[in-house]
Amino acid sequence: MSKEEQKKVLKDLGSKIVHQIKKGKNPEIVFPLRNLSNIVYDQKSKTLKLGNKTGTRSFFNVAHSKKFLQTIEVASVIKDKLLESGKHSSLRDVFYMVKKTIPGTKVNLVDDQTESDKAIEDLEVMTSLSREQMHVNANKNGSIAGKVIIVDKGDTIDWSKLGSGGWAIPSNVEEITFKNVDAKYVLYMEKAAVWERLNEDKYWLKNDAIIIASQGQTTRGIRRLLQRLYEEHHLPIYVLCDGDIYGAYIYSVIKYGSIALAHASERLTIPGVKYVGITMDDIEKYDLKKHFITLDEKDYARIKQVAAYDWFKDNKEWQRQFKMMKEFKAKVEIQALSARGISFISEEYLPQKIKNKEFLD
Amino acid sequence: MAQTTLLGSTGKKERITAEVLAEKQQSISISEFFTKNRHLLGFDNPRKALLTTVREAVDNALDACGEMKVLPEVRVIIDEISTDKYKVTVEDNGPGIVRQQIPNIFAKLLYGSKFHRLRQSRGAQGIGISAAALYGQLTTGKPIKIISKIDPKAKAHYYELHLNTKTNEPEIMKDEEREWENKDHGTKLQIELEGKYQQGKLSVDEFLQLTAIANPEASIIYKAPGAEAIEFARASQEIPKETKEIQPHPYGVELGTLMRMLKESKASSVQGFLQQDFCRVSASVAKEICEKAGIEERTKPHAIAREEVEKIFNAIKQTKIMAPPTDCLSPIGEEQLLKGLKKEITAEFYAAVTRSPVVYRGFPFQIECAIAFGGDLPKDELARVIRYANKVPLQHQPGACALTRSIIQTAWKNYGISQSKGTLPAGPLVISVHIASVWVPFTSESKEAVASYPDIIKEVRLALQDTGRKLALYIRKNIRAREQQERIGLFEKYIPELAASLAILTGEKKSDIEEELLKILKKELKGLLVEVKEAEKTEIIGENVAYGEKQKEIDNE
């Protein structure tokens, strides 16, 4: 979609409202609901999608008017300040661009950033423009290393020559181009500390791999980058997480999509991704029982919840894993492998598992 | 005999030592005992001594009126004699006291009908008026003065009494018949004591105000030192239901008490004892207990050995016995609670709940709660908590009390009231909680705080939640109407903003969009104002919210 088309989408949104106003109608906007009740797991595409339920927001309604105003104000700021100039800005910048006290009142148009963030998400689902297409970025997050050369904003970057820090993944990876990709697979891990271990051991060089880590949850930028490597370069993607229910969920978000971003599933999910570890079977095999962390009530509740999700419900392998979690009454971190030697993970555990194709799907 | 074993293993010498000791113990005078234990009895310091004296006298006065079923008229006068000496005068319109009883009631410690019985009464919470009289006597040397009249046609009796601190017997200083003009019946007493009068928290003033709230049928006239007399006016003509005395329930009896009861019983057999001296024990239940204890049911009660008492005690625990009757309780009642609170505390909204009686370990009890909200009450302070046990205010040790704890444990945020973790709720709020019971479990002998039994905590919480829901309803309606009104005003301010944004998005003229929006606003306004009216209509400002519906037993949360 070209810049001009993107601007037109926002203009059309405004024109529809002005049309209603000129007809003397209480102006309203309709948008798909984004709560759990409107999330559907699509068996065919194996992704989470938004259902058909919609909500309506009208201006002359005491409960809606401020949100209505926020949405339109954010749309006009994005069109006028970002798309027109071709510049990008952060979520925080957008907050400050719309933040003001409405003249003659003590009311702030937005009181905190969550309100402007929400308005942007609303615009995403209403217009099907992505946040990136609206030139709004989140903070960069995560690190990457491998034998890959890319071009980003005119700069050529070699992922194999970035020392101990690696390349920091921006939230918008739409505009980077791959010059040379020399790898057999991509390994994604949920922990920055594990990435540093592998980077120091030059795992990516020895195994012809690209290694990517996030700090905490997998951001949109990382998910999109993984998807591009998968689709454009046909690289298998392997996921390495803690051996617990939260790791399983991180994996499922990459594979099937998340509840919060169900409207963006198409651009983010990777149905072919595989889970490399830590599995419950690894615990027996690598003798990790002495590094158990006991589950608490919250963990059990989450296991129950996740096991019942549509996309896990009929997956026998994963149901077996969940059952074992409950039997062990414990979870185990990736770093527990360090007890067997500091480079055990990069020299034995990962090469072995990947060579033998010991994956969960 | 127990003492001998304690002192030594065998031999005559120890026995002699024990006897000597016993003799010594006897010679400890009552005055010494009193001085040593004054903190247990509520006379720790001059200020509290004054409060305790007034409290004992007023409790007795209200109990007396309650028994006679008259609307109480109580007068309390405190005169300052010197900087640390005060004269307390309390007069009631109760039935009066027969002449022979007067010396024992007022000048003998631990005498009185309330001490051993199971009945909801105010007086059971204090050591008694005689302790106040003794305190006065010890600190000023002055006798207690009593005048009492039992019949409009008869003369009144006047006594001046001392308590013999060696024998715990009354000494009559003066005993005469007197005229008591314009009085049909009633009692007036006067005690001089060392004390300290101070206003504010834990004061006599506060005590009387709180008493007036819980006893709206009473008229209390009060004259503090150096002040004009004031009246806590009667707000209700309804005389509270009479409380009934009940026999102990087997589940509530302790081992020691059971032993004593067996010794003192007039019954000729154990089975008879169980049937006659307890409530809810039928012949078959009594037989079942004897059977389970392995005791012949015709055994004489005083012939039961100690180990056998324990067997009976355990057998009781294993036997299914019907819960005790609960009609022995006299709650204040929802309507009366509201009347009492309204007359003394100015607020916007009141709500009250009286829960059904429940039984805990053989003792019936009942929880009530009332709240006042808004109006002139301070907005930025913690809620004021008023605690009652059997209609008597508990002013001391709020932190140790189950009633306070329940208030803290209740999630007031759910009801629109702010609350920090582990503290009382904050806001223009008064919360009063009352526990009525034949036996209120206090944390200590000073009877200032209710012990935290789970069942009590739970009942209080349910009562609070119920009033909380009523309060939330009121707050929501009120605030909603106010907010609606404000938001309608905001539309006018929002219109230029929306018009400006739409103009940027579409390239249309801002003024055109603005004009059209103002037209729509005019059209929509009617409907919006109706919404506000609807919200306002449901308001209940300043009205007595006598949500009188009784709590259903089932609302266990």
PDB file of C-alpha atoms in Angstrom, chain B residues 68-315:
ATOM      1  CA  MET B  68     -39.768  -2.616  83.894  1.00  0.00           C
ATOM      2  CA  LYS B  69     -40.591  -1.805  80.270  1.00  0.00           C
ATOM      3  CA  VAL B  70     -40.703   1.944  80.753  1.00  0.00           C
ATOM      4  CA  LEU B  71     -39.186   4.486  78.384  1.00  0.00           C
ATOM      5  CA  PRO B  72     -35.937   5.380  80.158  1.00  0.00           C
ATOM      6  CA  GLU B  73     -35.340   8.873  81.506  1.00  0.00           C
ATOM      7  CA  VAL B  74     -31.807   9.094  82.803  1.00  0.00           C
ATOM      8  CA  ARG B  75     -30.116  12.092  84.342  1.00  0.00           C
ATOM      9  CA  VAL B  76     -26.366  12.304  84.692  1.00  0.00           C
ATOM     10  CA  ILE B  77     -24.757  15.137  86.608  1.00  0.00           C
ATOM     11  CA  ILE B  78     -21.037  15.554  87.157  1.00  0.00           C
ATOM     12  CA  ASP B  79     -20.035  18.221  89.689  1.00  0.00           C
ATOM     13  CA  GLU B  80     -16.478  19.319  90.179  1.00  0.00           C
ATOM     14  CA  ILE B  81     -15.693  19.460  93.891  1.00  0.00           C
ATOM     15  CA  SER B  82     -12.007  20.272  93.580  1.00  0.00           C
ATOM     16  CA  THR B  83      -9.479  19.880  90.768  1.00  0.00           C
ATOM     17  CA  ASP B  84      -9.286  16.124  91.206  1.00  0.00           C
ATOM     18  CA  LYS B  85     -12.511  15.322  93.053  1.00  0.00           C
ATOM     19  CA  TYR B  86     -15.846  14.874  91.364  1.00  0.00           C
ATOM     20  CA  LYS B  87     -19.391  13.978  92.370  1.00  0.00           C
ATOM     21  CA  VAL B  88     -21.336  11.737  89.978  1.00  0.00           C
ATOM     22  CA  THR B  89     -25.114  11.654  90.267  1.00  0.00           C
ATOM     23  CA  VAL B  90     -27.191   9.283  88.162  1.00  0.00           C
ATOM     24  CA  GLU B  91     -30.969   9.057  88.365  1.00  0.00           C
ATOM     25  CA  ASP B  92     -33.392   6.783  86.553  1.00  0.00           C
ATOM     26  CA  ASN B  93     -37.132   6.099  86.379  1.00  0.00           C
ATOM     27  CA  GLY B  94     -36.754   2.338  86.744  1.00  0.00           C
ATOM     28  CA  PRO B  95     -38.707   0.150  89.164  1.00  0.00           C
ATOM     29  CA  GLY B  96     -36.559   1.081  92.169  1.00  0.00           C
ATOM     30  CA  ILE B  97     -34.922  -1.428  94.500  1.00  0.00           C
ATOM     31  CA  VAL B  98     -36.476  -3.051  97.516  1.00  0.00           C
ATOM     32  CA  ARG B  99     -34.977  -1.798 100.742  1.00  0.00           C
ATOM     33  CA  GLN B 100     -33.285  -4.991 101.923  1.00  0.00           C
ATOM     34  CA  GLN B 101     -31.418  -5.428  98.650  1.00  0.00           C
ATOM     35  CA  ILE B 102     -29.884  -1.943  98.497  1.00  0.00           C
ATOM     36  CA  PRO B 103     -26.840  -2.533 100.770  1.00  0.00           C
ATOM     37  CA  ASN B 104     -25.829  -5.735  98.978  1.00  0.00           C
ATOM     38  CA  ILE B 105     -26.172  -4.320  95.476  1.00  0.00           C
ATOM     39  CA  PHE B 106     -24.205  -1.179  96.166  1.00  0.00           C
ATOM     40  CA  ALA B 107     -21.719  -2.170  98.833  1.00  0.00           C
ATOM     41  CA  LYS B 108     -20.714  -5.769  98.233  1.00  0.00           C
ATOM     42  CA  LEU B 109     -18.395  -6.817  95.421  1.00  0.00           C
ATOM     43  CA  LEU B 110     -19.580  -9.447  92.939  1.00  0.00           C
ATOM     44  CA  TYR B 111     -23.101  -9.427  94.257  1.00  0.00           C
ATOM     45  CA  GLY B 112     -26.062  -9.198  91.953  1.00  0.00           C
ATOM     46  CA  SER B 113     -28.422 -11.138  89.843  1.00  0.00           C
ATOM     47  CA  LYS B 114     -26.621 -10.609  86.550  1.00  0.00           C
ATOM     48  CA  PHE B 115     -23.425 -12.378  87.335  1.00  0.00           C
ATOM     49  CA  HIS B 116     -24.300 -16.015  86.935  1.00  0.00           C
ATOM     50  CA  ARG B 117     -27.127 -15.916  84.491  1.00  0.00           C
ATOM     51  CA  LEU B 118     -27.103 -16.276  80.736  1.00  0.00           C
ATOM     52  CA  ARG B 119     -28.983 -13.289  79.543  1.00  0.00           C
ATOM     53  CA  GLN B 120     -28.254 -10.380  77.242  1.00  0.00           C
ATOM     54  CA  SER B 121     -27.831  -7.413  79.553  1.00  0.00           C
ATOM     55  CA  ARG B 122     -25.668  -4.345  79.676  1.00  0.00           C
ATOM     56  CA  GLY B 123     -24.476  -4.760  83.216  1.00  0.00           C
ATOM     57  CA  ALA B 124     -22.895  -8.149  82.647  1.00  0.00           C
ATOM     58  CA  GLN B 125     -20.025  -6.323  81.052  1.00  0.00           C
ATOM     59  CA  GLY B 126     -18.690  -4.497  84.073  1.00  0.00           C
ATOM     60  CA  ILE B 127     -17.507  -5.459  87.492  1.00  0.00           C
ATOM     61  CA  GLY B 128     -20.542  -3.684  88.905  1.00  0.00           C
ATOM     62  CA  ILE B 129     -21.588  -0.482  90.533  1.00  0.00           C
ATOM     63  CA  SER B 130     -20.231  -1.621  93.900  1.00  0.00           C
ATOM     64  CA  ALA B 131     -16.694  -1.419  92.504  1.00  0.00           C
ATOM     65  CA  ALA B 132     -17.293   2.210  91.578  1.00  0.00           C
ATOM     66  CA  ALA B 133     -18.633   2.841  95.063  1.00  0.00           C
ATOM     67  CA  LEU B 134     -15.555   1.193  96.571  1.00  0.00           C
ATOM     68  CA  TYR B 135     -13.260   3.227  94.355  1.00  0.00           C
ATOM     69  CA  GLY B 136     -14.999   6.399  95.566  1.00  0.00           C
ATOM     70  CA  GLN B 137     -14.706   5.279  99.144  1.00  0.00           C
ATOM     71  CA  LEU B 138     -10.992   4.470  98.785  1.00  0.00           C
ATOM     72  CA  THR B 139     -10.128   7.740  97.070  1.00  0.00           C
ATOM     73  CA  THR B 140     -12.335  10.213  98.966  1.00  0.00           C
ATOM     74  CA  GLY B 141     -13.509   8.377 102.067  1.00  0.00           C
ATOM     75  CA  LYS B 142     -17.088   9.342 101.191  1.00  0.00           C
ATOM     76  CA  PRO B 143     -19.905   6.767 101.221  1.00  0.00           C
ATOM     77  CA  ILE B 144     -22.155   6.026  98.261  1.00  0.00           C
ATOM     78  CA  LYS B 145     -25.566   7.662  98.666  1.00  0.00           C
ATOM     79  CA  ILE B 146     -28.657   5.966  97.303  1.00  0.00           C
ATOM     80  CA  ILE B 147     -32.286   6.917  97.251  1.00  0.00           C
ATOM     81  CA  SER B 148     -34.821   4.531  95.758  1.00  0.00           C
ATOM     82  CA  LYS B 149     -38.585   4.499  95.461  1.00  0.00           C
ATOM     83  CA  ILE B 150     -40.659   1.505  94.347  1.00  0.00           C
ATOM     84  CA  ASP B 151     -44.205   2.778  94.702  1.00  0.00           C
ATOM     85  CA  PRO B 152     -45.746   6.216  94.070  1.00  0.00           C
ATOM     86  CA  LYS B 153     -47.708   5.908  97.340  1.00  0.00           C
ATOM     87  CA  ALA B 154     -44.816   4.762  99.520  1.00  0.00           C
ATOM     88  CA  LYS B 155     -41.912   6.767 100.855  1.00  0.00           C
ATOM     89  CA  ALA B 156     -38.434   6.442  99.393  1.00  0.00           C
ATOM     90  CA  HIS B 157     -35.492   4.800 101.113  1.00  0.00           C
ATOM     91  CA  TYR B 158     -32.271   6.637 101.613  1.00  0.00           C
ATOM     92  CA  TYR B 159     -28.974   4.913 102.356  1.00  0.00           C
ATOM     93  CA  GLU B 160     -25.382   5.912 102.874  1.00  0.00           C
ATOM     94  CA  LEU B 161     -23.101   2.893 102.569  1.00  0.00           C
ATOM     95  CA  HIS B 162     -19.503   1.870 103.044  1.00  0.00           C
ATOM     96  CA  LEU B 163     -18.017  -1.421 101.995  1.00  0.00           C
ATOM     97  CA  ASN B 164     -16.086  -3.278 104.688  1.00  0.00           C
ATOM     98  CA  THR B 165     -12.856  -3.974 102.854  1.00  0.00           C
ATOM     99  CA  LYS B 166     -12.011  -6.918 105.122  1.00  0.00           C
ATOM    100  CA  THR B 167     -15.226  -8.845 104.977  1.00  0.00           C
ATOM    101  CA  ASN B 168     -16.721  -7.591 101.685  1.00  0.00           C
ATOM    102  CA  GLU B 169     -19.893  -6.787 103.619  1.00  0.00           C
ATOM    103  CA  PRO B 170     -21.872  -3.522 103.486  1.00  0.00           C
ATOM    104  CA  GLU B 171     -21.617  -1.104 106.403  1.00  0.00           C
ATOM    105  CA  ILE B 172     -24.685   1.010 106.753  1.00  0.00           C
ATOM    106  CA  MET B 173     -23.841   4.590 107.680  1.00  0.00           C
ATOM    107  CA  LYS B 174     -27.315   5.975 107.270  1.00  0.00           C
ATOM    108  CA  ASP B 175     -30.684   4.302 106.669  1.00  0.00           C
ATOM    109  CA  GLU B 176     -33.847   6.394 106.644  1.00  0.00           C
ATOM    110  CA  GLU B 177     -37.205   6.948 104.972  1.00  0.00           C
ATOM    111  CA  ARG B 178     -37.494  10.103 102.959  1.00  0.00           C
ATOM    112  CA  GLU B 179     -39.988  11.941 100.836  1.00  0.00           C
ATOM    113  CA  TRP B 180     -39.098  11.986  97.137  1.00  0.00           C
ATOM    114  CA  GLU B 181     -41.404  14.564  95.620  1.00  0.00           C
ATOM    115  CA  ASN B 182     -42.700  14.228  92.053  1.00  0.00           C
ATOM    116  CA  LYS B 183     -41.211  10.808  91.596  1.00  0.00           C
ATOM    117  CA  ASP B 184     -43.277   7.656  91.084  1.00  0.00           C
ATOM    118  CA  HIS B 185     -40.445   5.189  91.115  1.00  0.00           C
ATOM    119  CA  GLY B 186     -36.765   5.025  90.372  1.00  0.00           C
ATOM    120  CA  THR B 187     -33.295   5.137  91.845  1.00  0.00           C
ATOM    121  CA  LYS B 188     -30.735   7.883  92.261  1.00  0.00           C
ATOM    122  CA  LEU B 189     -27.180   7.347  93.385  1.00  0.00           C
ATOM    123  CA  GLN B 190     -24.301   9.601  94.142  1.00  0.00           C
ATOM    124  CA  ILE B 191     -20.608   8.737  94.285  1.00  0.00           C
ATOM    125  CA  GLU B 192     -17.745  11.066  95.108  1.00  0.00           C
ATOM    126  CA  LEU B 193     -14.446  10.039  93.634  1.00  0.00           C
ATOM    127  CA  GLU B 194     -11.002  11.045  92.542  1.00  0.00           C
ATOM    128  CA  GLY B 195     -11.233  11.630  88.835  1.00  0.00           C
ATOM    129  CA  LYS B 196     -10.518  13.856  85.915  1.00  0.00           C
ATOM    130  CA  TYR B 197     -13.032  15.370  83.584  1.00  0.00           C
ATOM    131  CA  GLN B 198     -11.984  15.930  79.995  1.00  0.00           C
ATOM    132  CA  GLN B 199     -13.881  16.273  76.747  1.00  0.00           C
ATOM    133  CA  GLY B 200     -13.143  14.520  73.475  1.00  0.00           C
ATOM    134  CA  LYS B 201     -12.328  10.925  72.767  1.00  0.00           C
ATOM    135  CA  LEU B 202     -12.900   8.376  75.539  1.00  0.00           C
ATOM    136  CA  SER B 203     -14.822  10.990  77.496  1.00  0.00           C
ATOM    137  CA  VAL B 204     -18.060  10.723  79.424  1.00  0.00           C
ATOM    138  CA  ASP B 205     -19.571  13.053  76.800  1.00  0.00           C
ATOM    139  CA  GLU B 206     -18.696  10.598  74.060  1.00  0.00           C
ATOM    140  CA  PHE B 207     -19.973   7.654  76.076  1.00  0.00           C
ATOM    141  CA  LEU B 208     -23.352   9.267  76.590  1.00  0.00           C
ATOM    142  CA  GLN B 209     -23.682  10.271  72.959  1.00  0.00           C
ATOM    143  CA  LEU B 210     -22.874   6.733  71.826  1.00  0.00           C
ATOM    144  CA  THR B 211     -25.277   5.339  74.403  1.00  0.00           C
ATOM    145  CA  ALA B 212     -27.981   7.656  73.050  1.00  0.00           C
ATOM    146  CA  ILE B 213     -27.370   6.351  69.505  1.00  0.00           C
ATOM    147  CA  ALA B 214     -27.784   2.718  70.545  1.00  0.00           C
ATOM    148  CA  ASN B 215     -30.727   3.411  72.830  1.00  0.00           C
ATOM    149  CA  PRO B 216     -32.930   5.819  70.887  1.00  0.00           C
ATOM    150  CA  GLU B 217     -35.854   5.098  73.239  1.00  0.00           C
ATOM    151  CA  ALA B 218     -33.949   6.704  76.121  1.00  0.00           C
ATOM    152  CA  SER B 219     -33.952  10.361  77.050  1.00  0.00           C
ATOM    153  CA  ILE B 220     -30.650  11.269  78.663  1.00  0.00           C
ATOM    154  CA  ILE B 221     -30.111  14.598  80.380  1.00  0.00           C
ATOM    155  CA  TYR B 222     -26.504  15.375  81.023  1.00  0.00           C
ATOM    156  CA  LYS B 223     -24.805  18.140  82.903  1.00  0.00           C
ATOM    157  CA  ALA B 224     -21.029  18.236  82.631  1.00  0.00           C
ATOM    158  CA  PRO B 225     -18.878  20.349  84.988  1.00  0.00           C
ATOM    159  CA  GLY B 226     -19.118  24.014  84.109  1.00  0.00           C
ATOM    160  CA  ALA B 227     -21.572  23.424  81.272  1.00  0.00           C
ATOM    161  CA  GLU B 228     -25.273  23.841  80.678  1.00  0.00           C
ATOM    162  CA  ALA B 229     -27.375  20.716  80.895  1.00  0.00           C
ATOM    163  CA  ILE B 230     -27.986  19.118  77.516  1.00  0.00           C
ATOM    164  CA  GLU B 231     -30.492  16.514  76.455  1.00  0.00           C
ATOM    165  CA  PHE B 232     -29.942  13.544  74.208  1.00  0.00           C
ATOM    166  CA  ALA B 233     -33.557  13.521  73.143  1.00  0.00           C
ATOM    167  CA  ARG B 234     -35.689  10.424  72.781  1.00  0.00           C
ATOM    168  CA  ALA B 235     -36.086   9.516  69.121  1.00  0.00           C
ATOM    169  CA  SER B 236     -38.287   6.467  69.480  1.00  0.00           C
ATOM    170  CA  GLN B 237     -41.305   5.527  71.579  1.00  0.00           C
ATOM    171  CA  GLU B 238     -40.694   1.859  71.100  1.00  0.00           C
ATOM    172  CA  ILE B 239     -39.575  -0.128  74.111  1.00  0.00           C
ATOM    173  CA  PRO B 240     -37.053  -2.794  73.096  1.00  0.00           C
ATOM    174  CA  LYS B 241     -38.076  -6.406  73.262  1.00  0.00           C
ATOM    175  CA  GLU B 242     -37.454  -7.923  76.656  1.00  0.00           C
ATOM    176  CA  THR B 243     -34.498 -10.261  76.809  1.00  0.00           C
ATOM    177  CA  LYS B 244     -35.060 -13.762  78.109  1.00  0.00           C
ATOM    178  CA  GLU B 245     -32.818 -15.721  80.341  1.00  0.00           C
ATOM    179  CA  ILE B 246     -31.708 -19.058  78.934  1.00  0.00           C
ATOM    180  CA  GLN B 247     -30.020 -22.043  80.463  1.00  0.00           C
ATOM    181  CA  PRO B 248     -26.571 -22.836  79.176  1.00  0.00           C
ATOM    182  CA  HIS B 249     -26.337 -24.988  76.085  1.00  0.00           C
ATOM    183  CA  PRO B 250     -24.174 -28.112  76.459  1.00  0.00           C
ATOM    184  CA  TYR B 251     -21.935 -27.104  73.523  1.00  0.00           C
ATOM    185  CA  GLY B 252     -20.937 -23.878  75.247  1.00  0.00           C
ATOM    186  CA  VAL B 253     -19.962 -25.296  78.621  1.00  0.00           C
ATOM    187  CA  GLU B 254     -16.340 -25.606  79.643  1.00  0.00           C
ATOM    188  CA  LEU B 255     -14.914 -28.472  81.669  1.00  0.00           C
ATOM    189  CA  GLY B 256     -14.469 -26.422  84.844  1.00  0.00           C
ATOM    190  CA  THR B 257     -17.950 -25.020  84.600  1.00  0.00           C
ATOM    191  CA  LEU B 258     -19.367 -28.493  84.064  1.00  0.00           C
ATOM    192  CA  MET B 259     -17.658 -29.713  87.244  1.00  0.00           C
ATOM    193  CA  ARG B 260     -19.058 -26.805  89.225  1.00  0.00           C
ATOM    194  CA  MET B 261     -22.536 -27.270  87.806  1.00  0.00           C
ATOM    195  CA  LEU B 262     -22.494 -30.960  88.746  1.00  0.00           C
ATOM    196  CA  LYS B 263     -21.496 -30.082  92.305  1.00  0.00           C
ATOM    197  CA  GLU B 264     -24.175 -27.445  92.679  1.00  0.00           C
ATOM    198  CA  SER B 265     -26.974 -29.302  90.899  1.00  0.00           C
ATOM    199  CA  LYS B 266     -30.199 -30.031  92.721  1.00  0.00           C
ATOM    200  CA  ALA B 267     -30.998 -32.916  90.410  1.00  0.00           C
ATOM    201  CA  SER B 268     -30.939 -36.438  91.835  1.00  0.00           C
ATOM    202  CA  SER B 269     -29.381 -38.133  88.795  1.00  0.00           C
ATOM    203  CA  VAL B 270     -26.952 -37.267  86.024  1.00  0.00           C
ATOM    204  CA  GLN B 271     -29.692 -37.671  83.487  1.00  0.00           C
ATOM    205  CA  GLY B 272     -31.878 -35.293  85.463  1.00  0.00           C
ATOM    206  CA  PHE B 273     -29.019 -32.856  85.771  1.00  0.00           C
ATOM    207  CA  LEU B 274     -28.450 -32.775  82.019  1.00  0.00           C
ATOM    208  CA  GLN B 275     -32.153 -32.291  81.369  1.00  0.00           C
ATOM    209  CA  GLN B 276     -32.825 -29.657  84.004  1.00  0.00           C
ATOM    210  CA  ASP B 277     -29.670 -27.549  84.031  1.00  0.00           C
ATOM    211  CA  PHE B 278     -29.190 -27.220  80.268  1.00  0.00           C
ATOM    212  CA  CYS B 279     -31.369 -26.105  77.433  1.00  0.00           C
ATOM    213  CA  ARG B 280     -32.252 -28.342  74.478  1.00  0.00           C
ATOM    214  CA  VAL B 281     -31.524 -31.590  76.337  1.00  0.00           C
ATOM    215  CA  SER B 282     -34.425 -34.033  76.181  1.00  0.00           C
ATOM    216  CA  ALA B 283     -34.608 -37.301  78.101  1.00  0.00           C
ATOM    217  CA  SER B 284     -33.371 -39.227  75.093  1.00  0.00           C
ATOM    218  CA  VAL B 285     -30.481 -36.826  74.449  1.00  0.00           C
ATOM    219  CA  ALA B 286     -29.497 -37.045  78.131  1.00  0.00           C
ATOM    220  CA  LYS B 287     -29.552 -40.833  77.926  1.00  0.00           C
ATOM    221  CA  GLU B 288     -27.451 -40.755  74.793  1.00  0.00           C
ATOM    222  CA  ILE B 289     -24.835 -38.584  76.509  1.00  0.00           C
ATOM    223  CA  CYS B 290     -24.680 -40.919  79.522  1.00  0.00           C
ATOM    224  CA  GLU B 291     -24.394 -43.912  77.252  1.00  0.00           C
ATOM    225  CA  LYS B 292     -21.569 -42.409  75.233  1.00  0.00           C
ATOM    226  CA  ALA B 293     -19.761 -41.395  78.423  1.00  0.00           C
ATOM    227  CA  GLY B 294     -20.250 -44.888  79.845  1.00  0.00           C
ATOM    228  CA  ILE B 295     -21.926 -43.555  82.964  1.00  0.00           C
ATOM    229  CA  GLU B 296     -24.959 -45.032  84.698  1.00  0.00           C
ATOM    230  CA  GLU B 297     -27.657 -42.387  84.169  1.00  0.00           C
ATOM    231  CA  ARG B 298     -28.966 -42.670  87.731  1.00  0.00           C
ATOM    232  CA  THR B 299     -25.627 -41.726  89.313  1.00  0.00           C
ATOM    233  CA  LYS B 300     -25.892 -38.787  91.687  1.00  0.00           C
ATOM    234  CA  PRO B 301     -24.411 -35.632  90.117  1.00  0.00           C
ATOM    235  CA  HIS B 302     -22.099 -34.786  93.038  1.00  0.00           C
ATOM    236  CA  ALA B 303     -20.782 -38.361  93.044  1.00  0.00           C
ATOM    237  CA  ILE B 304     -19.238 -37.996  89.602  1.00  0.00           C
ATOM    238  CA  ALA B 305     -15.446 -38.245  89.671  1.00  0.00           C
ATOM    239  CA  ARG B 306     -13.210 -35.862  87.776  1.00  0.00           C
ATOM    240  CA  GLU B 307     -12.313 -38.323  85.021  1.00  0.00           C
ATOM    241  CA  GLU B 308     -15.962 -39.097  84.530  1.00  0.00           C
ATOM    242  CA  VAL B 309     -16.743 -35.413  84.112  1.00  0.00           C
ATOM    243  CA  GLU B 310     -14.304 -35.382  81.283  1.00  0.00           C
ATOM    244  CA  LYS B 311     -16.060 -38.358  79.731  1.00  0.00           C
ATOM    245  CA  ILE B 312     -19.367 -36.537  79.932  1.00  0.00           C
ATOM    246  CA  PHE B 313     -17.696 -33.452  78.481  1.00  0.00           C
ATOM    247  CA  ASN B 314     -16.429 -35.453  75.489  1.00  0.00           C
ATOM    248  CA  ALA B 315     -19.732 -37.304  75.112  1.00  0.00           C
TER     249      ALA B 315
END
